[in-house]
């Protein structure tokens, strides 16, 4: 089903307020991907247990250097979070900003806050869910195409910096604080209650700034990228209460992965570090572990307990039921077909591109071809290593950071790596191993949710139990990496990564069905279009502008200064406020931003062959009927 909605884009969408443009009408089209309106709204708003800030605080918060509310739609649009149009529900919060209501009685002091009289334990908080980072939108010819499961354009780094700055300024500016406190406390406003509010506010702000310092990096992510592993790792290290004498900067941002077909992979994440472990057709314990790790990185509350008290697991707000529900919904998500509103696919050129793609030495060696309606075939990922004769040659830092980052184990010291079983953690550990332990402990704490959901799925008459030694749970934490020396410098870490062989010192090839909707390309988003990806690396753009959702259907990617002026319109130019640079002023590749690699004979392709491949990738897995290519 395709659903269109006329909206006044000047109020909620990208242009007005950000660019001072005049309001204009656009048609929002939800591309047919097999979801109902109800499923789509569930995707936008279902809580995962993420708790960033109390709802009433966020509603009262003003922007830094302004009296305008932080939630003003034009302000949120600066970070490219998508509006939830009124026809889709509450338009106050963007897509993927979910309200979490659950008892906080076992949570840490960071979210177990009390600032008003008769306040219960179920105060609503705002956090993010999957949709904030995995909902895309593309604009062409006054149509906004909403694509579920596609990479978001979101600037997470910029959003968090702006939020923390607004929180700091509110605490420091008496007039801002007065307005904030009056709004939050309402009829209960008094000097006594303001004192309580300030105390609790300081707890949250202190934590937010500590997380920001842990993740600090001079590298700007810009739009459409996030170092999710870096943020998750640092959150685990901070929660473990280890003495952090050195930091692990979150300096390896990657493109938000697209989510369709994800349940069919044997392993996920760009470096293949997270296994899928299906117990039934609709129940995957590996996916649950991956998703619990994800929500720990985006604001779930967590208490890491020392070995003895940890017998109950690690108290967490991570909502197992919500995560399972969203994961099952993703298994029904179809890849997006090339839209009818776009220029039609050239059938003969598509056929030629298909033949090139299927050469054994070319694309098909790493990327399966799957029909768009195939949501059941499972496949083994092809991993391309960082070193060796088949080295992928792309920026190594996401895989390398995940392999080499270490931290004091703190309260996790002496805890078995599998929470129940395994080698006890030593004083300093690879953060990936600490994360595995924390994920299992968090799932075990929420085991009643897990058991209840599994009973429902299996329709068991007798109670189903997950015993403490469940092999499915323990398997999630089989030691990710072998023991290595603990290098101190970035150069030493890179030398380690380029001298060792390991499954996760690699990047994953995946099916390319729907790849047209996932720009920018390569794992770190360093190549703007599919056409540019097929050029020899030395000929790819060393810089390009990002920020517009205007689409270039010829080169296939977001329009930029290298696109035809028909697509990089004045409006698109004004919206493209971030300059992505792959090299510095001296021409040296910027760590985290390199666009090198993924070169499998690109120089041997003629330009006609490149264009034919681009045409084929608009509809990988489709079929040709006469002079038409059908999804």
C-alpha positions as a printed Julia matrix, in Angstrom:
631×3 Matrix{Float64}:
  0.0     0.0     0.0
  1.27    3.45   -0.86
 -0.02    6.34    1.19
  0.29   10.0     0.26
 -0.22   12.99    2.48
 -0.15   16.65    1.58
  1.75   18.7     4.15
  2.87   22.27    4.56
  6.61   21.62    4.59
  7.5    25.08    5.85
  6.38   24.35    9.42
  7.72   20.9    10.17
 10.0    19.76    7.4
 13.41   20.85    6.35
 13.17   24.18    4.64
 11.37   26.82    6.69
 13.15   28.11    9.77
 16.38   26.44    8.71
 16.76   28.33    5.51
 14.23   31.12    5.76
 12.41   29.72    2.75
  8.76   30.34    2.0
  6.29   27.56    2.85
  5.64   25.12    0.03
  3.39   22.14   -0.46
  4.9    18.69   -0.78
  3.41   15.25   -1.09
  4.66   12.69    1.45
  4.57    9.23   -0.08
  5.17    6.13    2.02
  6.89    3.69   -0.33
  5.22    0.27   -0.4
  7.33   -1.99    1.83
  4.65   -4.29    3.15
  3.83   -2.4     6.37
  0.44   -1.11    7.42
 -0.09    2.4     8.78
 -0.37    0.89   12.26
  2.96   -0.93   11.9
  4.58    2.24   10.63
  3.35    4.25   13.59
  4.53    1.51   15.95
  7.95    1.77   14.3
  8.04    5.53   14.86
  6.96    5.52   18.5
  7.41    2.13   20.25
  9.7     2.44   23.28
 12.81    0.28   23.58
 13.42    1.48   27.13
 15.61    4.37   26.02
 15.65    7.2    28.61
 17.45   10.38   27.59
 15.57   13.09   29.47
 12.23   13.46   31.29
  9.5    14.46   28.86
  8.47   17.52   30.85
 12.08   18.72   30.95
 12.51   18.38   27.2
  9.23   20.2    26.59
 10.38   23.08   28.82
 13.97   23.25   27.58
 15.04   26.22   25.46
 17.72   26.25   22.82
 21.11   27.65   23.82
 21.38   31.4    23.14
 17.63   31.58   22.53
 14.28   31.67   24.26
 12.8    29.38   21.58
 11.95   25.85   22.69
 14.41   23.09   21.91
 11.58   21.02   20.37
 10.73   23.73   17.84
 10.33   21.74   14.58
 12.66   23.99   12.59
 15.36   23.45   15.25
 15.02   19.67   15.14
 15.13   19.87   11.35
 18.68   21.25   11.59
 19.69   17.76   12.7
 17.48   16.21   10.01
 15.26   14.25   12.36
 12.04   13.56   10.51
  8.71   15.05   11.57
  5.79   12.86   12.48
  3.09   14.58   10.51
 -0.25   15.1    12.34
 -1.95   12.38   10.29
  0.66    9.96   11.66
  0.18   10.85   15.32
  1.67   13.3    17.8
  3.73   15.8    15.8
  5.59   17.2    18.83
  8.33   14.57   18.78
 10.17   13.48   15.65
 10.17   10.0    14.17
 11.99    7.6    16.51
 11.71    9.79   19.61
  9.72    7.48   21.88
  8.12    8.06   25.26
  9.14    5.49   27.87
  6.88    4.85   30.88
  8.02    2.16   33.3
  8.84    1.82   36.97
 12.27    3.26   37.76
 12.56    1.72   41.23
 15.55   -0.48   40.32
 17.22    2.04   38.03
 20.33    4.09   38.71
 20.19    7.58   40.2
 20.65    8.97   36.69
 17.05    8.22   35.73
 15.5     7.56   39.14
 14.93   11.26   39.63
 12.42   12.9    41.99
 11.7    16.62   41.65
  8.05   17.15   42.49
  5.56   16.16   45.15
  3.73   12.83   44.9
  5.89   11.87   41.95
  5.43    8.22   41.09
  7.97    5.81   39.67
  6.48    5.93   36.15
  7.41    9.46   35.11
  7.51    9.63   31.29
 10.94    9.98   29.7
 11.97   10.56   26.09
 14.51    8.38   24.33
 15.2     7.09   20.85
 14.19    3.87   19.15
 15.38    2.19   15.93
 13.4     4.51   13.68
 15.42    7.61   14.65
 18.46    6.24   12.83
 16.79    3.87   10.37
 14.07    5.88    8.63
 14.98    7.63    5.4
 13.36   10.26    3.27
 14.19   11.25   -0.29
 12.84   14.25   -2.17
 12.3    14.47   -5.9
  9.96   16.7    -7.88
  8.08   17.98   -4.79
  7.47   14.46   -3.47
  8.91   13.3    -0.17
  9.41    9.54   -0.27
  9.47    8.06    3.23
 11.48    4.82    3.3
 11.32    2.62    6.4
 14.51    0.87    7.48
 16.69    3.12    5.31
 19.63    5.13    6.7
 18.54    8.35    8.34
 20.05   11.71    7.41
 20.33   12.41   11.16
 23.21   14.33   12.73
 23.29   12.55   16.11
 26.57   14.14   17.17
 25.29   17.65   16.47
 21.99   16.94   18.21
 23.65   15.69   21.4
 26.06   18.61   21.53
 23.17   21.05   21.11
 21.12   19.3    23.79
 23.98   19.29   26.3
 24.76   22.92   25.59
 21.12   23.84   26.15
 21.1    21.9    29.43
 24.3    23.59   30.61
 23.11   27.08   29.71
 19.77   26.52   31.44
 21.54   25.57   34.65
 23.88   28.56   34.48
 21.49   31.32   33.28
 19.13   32.44   36.09
 16.47   33.75   33.71
 16.49   30.55   31.66
 16.32   28.51   34.83
 13.36   30.51   36.09
 11.4    29.84   32.9
 12.42   26.18   32.86
 11.53   25.55   36.51
  8.2    27.36   36.24
  7.26   25.25   33.22
  8.34   21.91   34.74
  6.85   22.48   38.21
  3.67   24.27   37.16
  1.29   24.64   40.1
  3.87   23.1    42.46
  6.42   25.85   41.78
  8.13   26.95   45.0
 11.63   27.65   46.31
 11.69   24.24   48.0
 10.64   22.36   44.87
 13.06   24.38   42.76
 15.85   23.23   45.04
 14.87   19.6    44.54
 14.59   20.13   40.79
 18.05   21.71   40.61
 19.59   18.8    42.53
 18.08   16.2    40.21
 18.83   18.28   37.13
 22.5    18.42   38.14
 22.64   14.6    38.32
 21.42   14.2    34.75
 23.61   17.0    33.41
 26.7    15.6    35.13
 26.1    12.22   33.48
 25.42   13.74   30.06
 28.68   15.69   30.15
 30.63   12.65   31.33
 29.34   10.66   28.36
 30.15   13.55   26.03
 33.73   13.69   27.33
 34.13    9.94   26.88
 33.02   10.14   23.24
 34.84   13.37   22.4
 36.6    13.48   19.04
 37.65   16.34   16.75
 36.15   14.41   13.82
 32.75   15.76   12.78
 30.34   13.01   11.76
 28.0    15.31    9.9
 24.77   13.94    8.49
 23.93   10.25    8.0
 26.72    8.84   10.23
 27.29    7.76   13.82
 30.02    5.89   15.68
 27.47    3.64   17.36
 30.06    1.11   18.53
 32.13    3.87   20.11
 29.12    5.22   22.0
 28.0     1.77   23.16
 31.51    0.8    24.26
 32.0     4.01   26.24
 28.6     3.67   27.89
 29.5     0.16   29.07
 32.91    1.3    30.33
 31.36    4.2    32.25
 28.62    2.03   33.75
 31.24   -0.49   34.9
 32.72    2.27   37.09
 36.26    1.53   36.03
 38.96    4.13   36.59
 39.14    5.67   33.12
 42.68    7.05   32.9
 42.44    7.14   29.12
 39.48    7.46   26.78
 38.39    5.61   23.68
 37.27    8.4    21.35
 34.24    7.7    19.18
 36.13    8.58   16.02
 35.03    5.91   13.52
 31.55    6.95   12.37
 29.72    4.69    9.94
 26.67    5.0     7.77
 23.47    3.85    9.45
 22.94    0.31    8.06
 19.72   -0.43    6.17
 17.49   -2.95    7.93
 15.53   -4.88    5.32
 16.64   -8.55    5.02
 18.71   -8.18    8.22
 17.11  -11.23    9.84
 18.36  -13.39    6.96
 22.04  -12.65    7.61
 24.1   -15.11    9.65
 25.88  -12.14   11.21
 25.24   -8.41   11.31
 27.04   -5.09   11.89
 29.57   -3.74    9.41
 32.32   -5.93   10.89
 30.07   -8.99   11.3
 30.58   -9.06   15.06
 26.97   -9.85   16.05
 25.56  -13.3    15.2
 21.93  -14.04   14.43
 20.9   -17.14   16.41
 17.3   -18.06   15.5
 15.44  -20.37   17.9
 12.26  -20.32   15.8
 11.21  -18.65   12.56
 10.07  -15.59   14.54
 12.45  -15.67   17.49
 16.17  -14.84   17.37
 18.16  -14.66   20.59
 21.14  -13.21   18.71
 19.03  -10.35   17.41
 17.8    -9.68   20.94
 21.37   -9.48   22.19
 22.31   -7.11   19.4
 19.32   -4.88   20.1
 19.89   -4.81   23.85
 23.46   -3.67   23.12
 22.1    -0.98   20.81
 19.64    0.46   23.33
 22.33    0.45   26.04
 24.23    2.81   23.74
 21.26    5.11   23.17
 20.2     5.99   26.66
 18.9     2.82   28.34
 19.44    2.93   32.08
 21.8     0.23   33.38
 23.32   -0.75   36.7
 26.4    -2.95   36.49
 26.74   -4.85   39.75
 29.84   -6.56   41.16
 30.16  -10.34   40.75
 28.26  -11.35   43.9
 25.22   -9.02   43.73
 25.0    -9.59   39.96
 23.19  -12.87   40.6
 19.94  -11.03   39.76
 21.35   -9.72   36.51
 21.99   -6.06   35.65
 18.97   -3.82   36.32
 18.13   -2.04   33.09
 15.37   -0.09   31.43
 15.98   -1.93   28.13
 12.51   -3.06   27.09
 12.88   -6.67   25.96
  9.26   -6.88   24.83
  9.54   -3.72   22.74
 12.81   -4.85   21.17
 11.39   -8.25   20.24
  8.28   -6.65   18.77
 10.26   -4.22   16.62
 12.66   -6.94   15.46
  9.77   -9.16   14.36
  8.25   -6.26   12.48
 11.52   -5.74   10.62
 11.35   -9.33    9.35
  8.25   -8.28    7.38
  9.89   -5.22    5.82
 10.35   -5.32    2.05
 13.25   -3.54    0.37
 12.06   -0.4    -1.43
 11.49   -0.68   -5.18
 12.73    2.02   -7.54
  9.84    4.51   -7.37
  7.48    5.07  -10.28
  7.97    8.82   -9.69
 11.63    8.46  -10.71
 12.91    8.29  -14.3
 12.18    4.77  -15.64
 14.92    2.14  -15.69
 16.5     1.49  -19.08
 15.83   -2.24  -19.57
 18.64   -2.88  -22.05
 21.2    -1.03  -19.96
 19.91   -2.87  -16.86
 20.43   -6.21  -18.61
 23.97   -5.26  -19.53
 24.68   -4.19  -15.97
 23.3    -7.47  -14.67
 25.78   -9.42  -16.8
 28.69   -7.31  -15.5
 27.48   -7.69  -11.92
 27.38  -11.47  -12.2
 30.95  -11.9   -13.37
 32.67  -14.15  -10.83
 35.51  -11.66  -10.29
 33.1    -8.81   -9.79
 30.17   -7.78   -7.58
 28.33  -11.11   -7.21
 31.33  -12.64   -5.47
 30.55  -10.62   -2.32
 26.91   -9.57   -2.77
 24.02  -12.03   -3.03
 21.25  -11.25   -5.49
 17.82  -11.65   -3.9
 14.35  -10.96   -5.27
 12.65   -8.11   -3.49
  9.91  -10.37   -2.07
 12.33  -12.96   -0.63
 12.17  -12.51    3.15
 13.06  -16.09    4.11
 16.28  -17.22    2.4
 19.16  -17.21    4.87
 22.73  -16.64    3.74
 26.29  -16.56    5.0
 27.93  -13.15    4.89
 31.02  -12.69    2.75
 33.65  -10.95    4.89
 36.33   -8.92    3.11
 39.43   -8.64    5.35
 41.52   -5.57    6.13
 44.7    -7.35    5.03
 45.8   -10.05    2.62
 45.42  -10.65   -1.12
 41.65   -9.93   -1.0
 41.92   -6.91    1.32
 38.98   -4.56    0.95
 41.18   -1.48    1.32
 38.5     0.74    2.86
 38.88    2.87    5.98
 39.92    0.4     8.74
 38.92    2.32   11.84
 35.48    0.98   12.65
 36.72   -2.61   12.63
 40.03   -1.69   14.23
 38.51    0.28   17.1
 36.1    -2.56   17.88
 39.01   -5.01   17.92
 41.47   -3.01   20.03
 39.53   -0.74   22.4
 40.13   -1.67   26.04
 38.89   -0.35   29.37
 39.18   -1.1    33.1
 36.64   -3.79   33.93
 35.65   -2.05   37.18
 32.63   -3.75   38.73
 32.8    -6.42   36.02
 36.13   -7.7    37.32
 35.96  -11.4    38.28
 32.59  -11.75   36.51
 32.66  -14.64   33.98
 32.74  -13.36   30.42
 29.51  -15.27   29.74
 27.95  -13.85   32.92
 27.22  -17.43   34.03
 30.26  -19.21   32.6
 33.63  -18.48   31.11
 36.93  -16.83   31.95
 36.58  -14.15   34.66
 37.31  -10.62   33.51
 40.73   -9.3    34.44
 41.54   -5.77   35.56
 41.63   -4.47   31.97
 39.56   -6.0    29.19
 38.65   -5.5    25.59
 35.42   -3.51   25.68
 33.73   -5.88   23.25
 34.03   -8.65   25.84
 32.65   -6.39   28.59
 29.71   -5.53   26.33
 28.88   -9.22   25.79
 28.78   -9.8    29.54
 26.61   -6.75   30.17
 24.15   -7.72   27.43
 23.63  -11.19   28.89
 23.28   -9.77   32.4
 20.72   -7.23   31.19
 18.69   -9.89   29.34
 18.8   -12.14   32.39
 17.48   -9.31   34.57
 14.53   -8.97   32.17
 14.11  -12.74   31.82
 10.45  -12.66   32.85
  9.76  -10.46   29.82
 11.78  -12.83   27.66
 10.05  -15.94   28.94
  6.6   -14.41   28.64
  7.21  -13.34   25.07
  8.68  -16.69   24.1
  5.77  -18.56   25.66
  3.43  -16.44   23.58
  5.39  -17.05   20.4
  5.68  -20.79   20.89
  2.13  -21.05   22.28
  3.35  -23.3    25.06
  0.84  -24.77   27.48
  3.51  -25.44   30.09
  5.73  -22.56   31.23
  8.85  -22.17   29.14
 12.02  -21.33   31.05
 15.41  -19.98   30.07
 17.75  -21.73   32.55
 20.73  -19.78   33.9
 23.1   -21.9    31.79
 21.07  -21.47   28.61
 23.48  -22.3    25.77
 21.77  -19.72   23.57
 22.57  -16.97   26.07
 26.1   -18.14   26.82
 26.83  -18.41   23.09
 26.27  -14.67   22.75
 29.4   -14.04   24.77
 31.85  -16.56   23.4
 35.02  -14.53   23.68
 34.86  -12.17   20.74
 38.58  -11.78   20.27
 41.66  -13.68   21.28
 43.94  -12.04   23.81
 46.16   -9.35   22.31
 48.69   -6.9    23.62
 47.12   -3.67   24.74
 48.52   -0.94   22.46
 48.42    2.62   23.71
 48.58    4.77   20.61
 46.4     4.97   17.53
 49.39    4.01   15.39
 50.06    0.92   17.51
 46.43   -0.11   17.35
 46.4     0.2    13.57
 49.59   -1.86   13.34
 47.9    -4.55   15.43
 44.82   -4.58   13.19
 46.87   -4.74    9.99
 49.11   -7.54   11.27
 46.52   -9.91   12.72
 43.91  -12.13   11.11
 40.47  -12.3    12.68
 36.91  -12.68   11.41
 35.96   -9.23   12.68
 38.97   -7.44   11.16
 36.9    -7.28    8.01
 33.81   -5.68    6.49
 30.7    -7.48    5.34
 29.22   -7.76    1.89
 25.44   -7.96    1.85
 22.54   -8.26   -0.63
 22.08   -5.04   -2.58
 18.32   -5.17   -3.09
 17.13   -1.62   -2.4
 20.7    -0.29   -2.31
 19.61    2.74   -4.35
 17.93    4.18   -1.22
 20.96    3.93    1.11
 23.34    6.79    0.18
 26.01    7.78    0.99
 28.01    4.63    0.3
 30.82    2.47    1.73
 30.58    1.53    5.39
 31.67    5.0     6.52
 29.49    6.98    4.1
 32.51    8.43    2.31
 31.23    8.08   -1.29
 28.19   10.16   -2.33
 26.72    8.11   -5.21
 26.76    4.65   -6.76
 28.42    6.05   -9.86
 31.26    7.49   -7.76
 31.67    4.13   -6.02
 32.43    2.51   -9.38
 35.24    4.95  -10.15
 38.85    4.11   -9.29
 39.33    5.34   -5.69
 41.73    8.1    -6.74
 39.0     9.57   -8.97
 36.25    9.62   -6.32
 35.27   13.02   -4.9
 37.57   14.08   -2.07
 34.8    16.3    -0.73
 31.08   16.64   -1.21
 28.22   18.46    0.47
 25.58   16.74    2.56
 22.32   17.83    4.12
 19.74   17.92    1.37
 17.32   15.09    0.76
 17.06   16.04   -2.9
 17.92   12.93   -4.91
 20.12   12.48   -7.96
 18.41    9.59   -9.85
 21.15    9.5   -12.48
 24.25    8.95  -10.34
 21.99    7.51   -7.59
 22.57    9.27   -4.29
 21.81   12.56   -2.6
 22.34   15.52   -4.9
 25.6    17.39   -4.34
 27.89   19.81   -6.13
 29.04   17.0    -8.43
 25.46   16.38   -9.61
 23.64   18.0   -12.48
 22.18   21.41  -11.62
 18.79   19.88  -12.39
 19.09   18.04   -9.07
 21.48   20.22   -7.06
 19.0    23.07   -7.13
 19.4    26.34   -5.18
 17.22   24.86   -2.46
 19.4    21.71   -2.31
 22.53   23.86   -2.18
 21.15   25.86    0.74
 20.2    22.69    2.62
 23.64   21.09    2.13
 25.29   22.64    5.16
 27.96   20.0     5.87
 31.11   19.48    3.8
 32.32   15.87    3.98
 36.07   15.68    3.37
 37.96   12.46    2.78
 41.44   14.05    2.85
 43.01   16.94    4.73
 44.64   20.05    3.26
 47.81   18.1     2.46
 45.91   15.37    0.65
 46.35   12.81    3.45
 43.31   10.57    4.06
 41.41   11.59    7.21
 41.16    8.62    9.6
 37.51    7.57    9.69
 36.7     9.38    6.42
 38.81    7.59    3.81
 37.03    6.73    0.55
 39.74    4.3    -0.57
 39.22    0.63   -1.34
 36.3    -1.45   -2.6
 38.14   -1.48   -5.91
 37.69   -4.68   -7.87
 38.96   -3.63  -11.25
 37.1    -0.31  -11.37
 39.73    1.17  -13.67
 39.06   -1.6   -16.2
 35.41   -0.61  -16.54
 34.45    1.64  -19.39
 32.17    4.53  -18.54
 29.34    2.81  -20.39
 29.85   -0.25  -18.19
 29.75    1.9   -15.05
 26.46    3.44  -16.12
 25.08   -0.02  -16.91
 26.02   -1.21  -13.41
 24.36    1.83  -11.88
 21.22    1.03  -13.85
 21.25   -2.55  -12.6
 21.72   -1.51   -8.97
 18.58    0.58   -9.18
 16.71   -2.74   -9.24
 18.97   -5.6    -8.09
 17.01   -8.85   -8.05
 14.25   -7.52  -10.31
 13.16   -9.09  -13.58
 12.94   -7.81  -17.1
  9.65   -8.17  -18.95
  9.91   -6.84  -22.49
 11.1    -3.26  -22.26
 10.28   -2.94  -18.56
 12.15   -3.82  -15.37
  9.68   -5.0   -12.74
 10.45   -5.2    -9.0
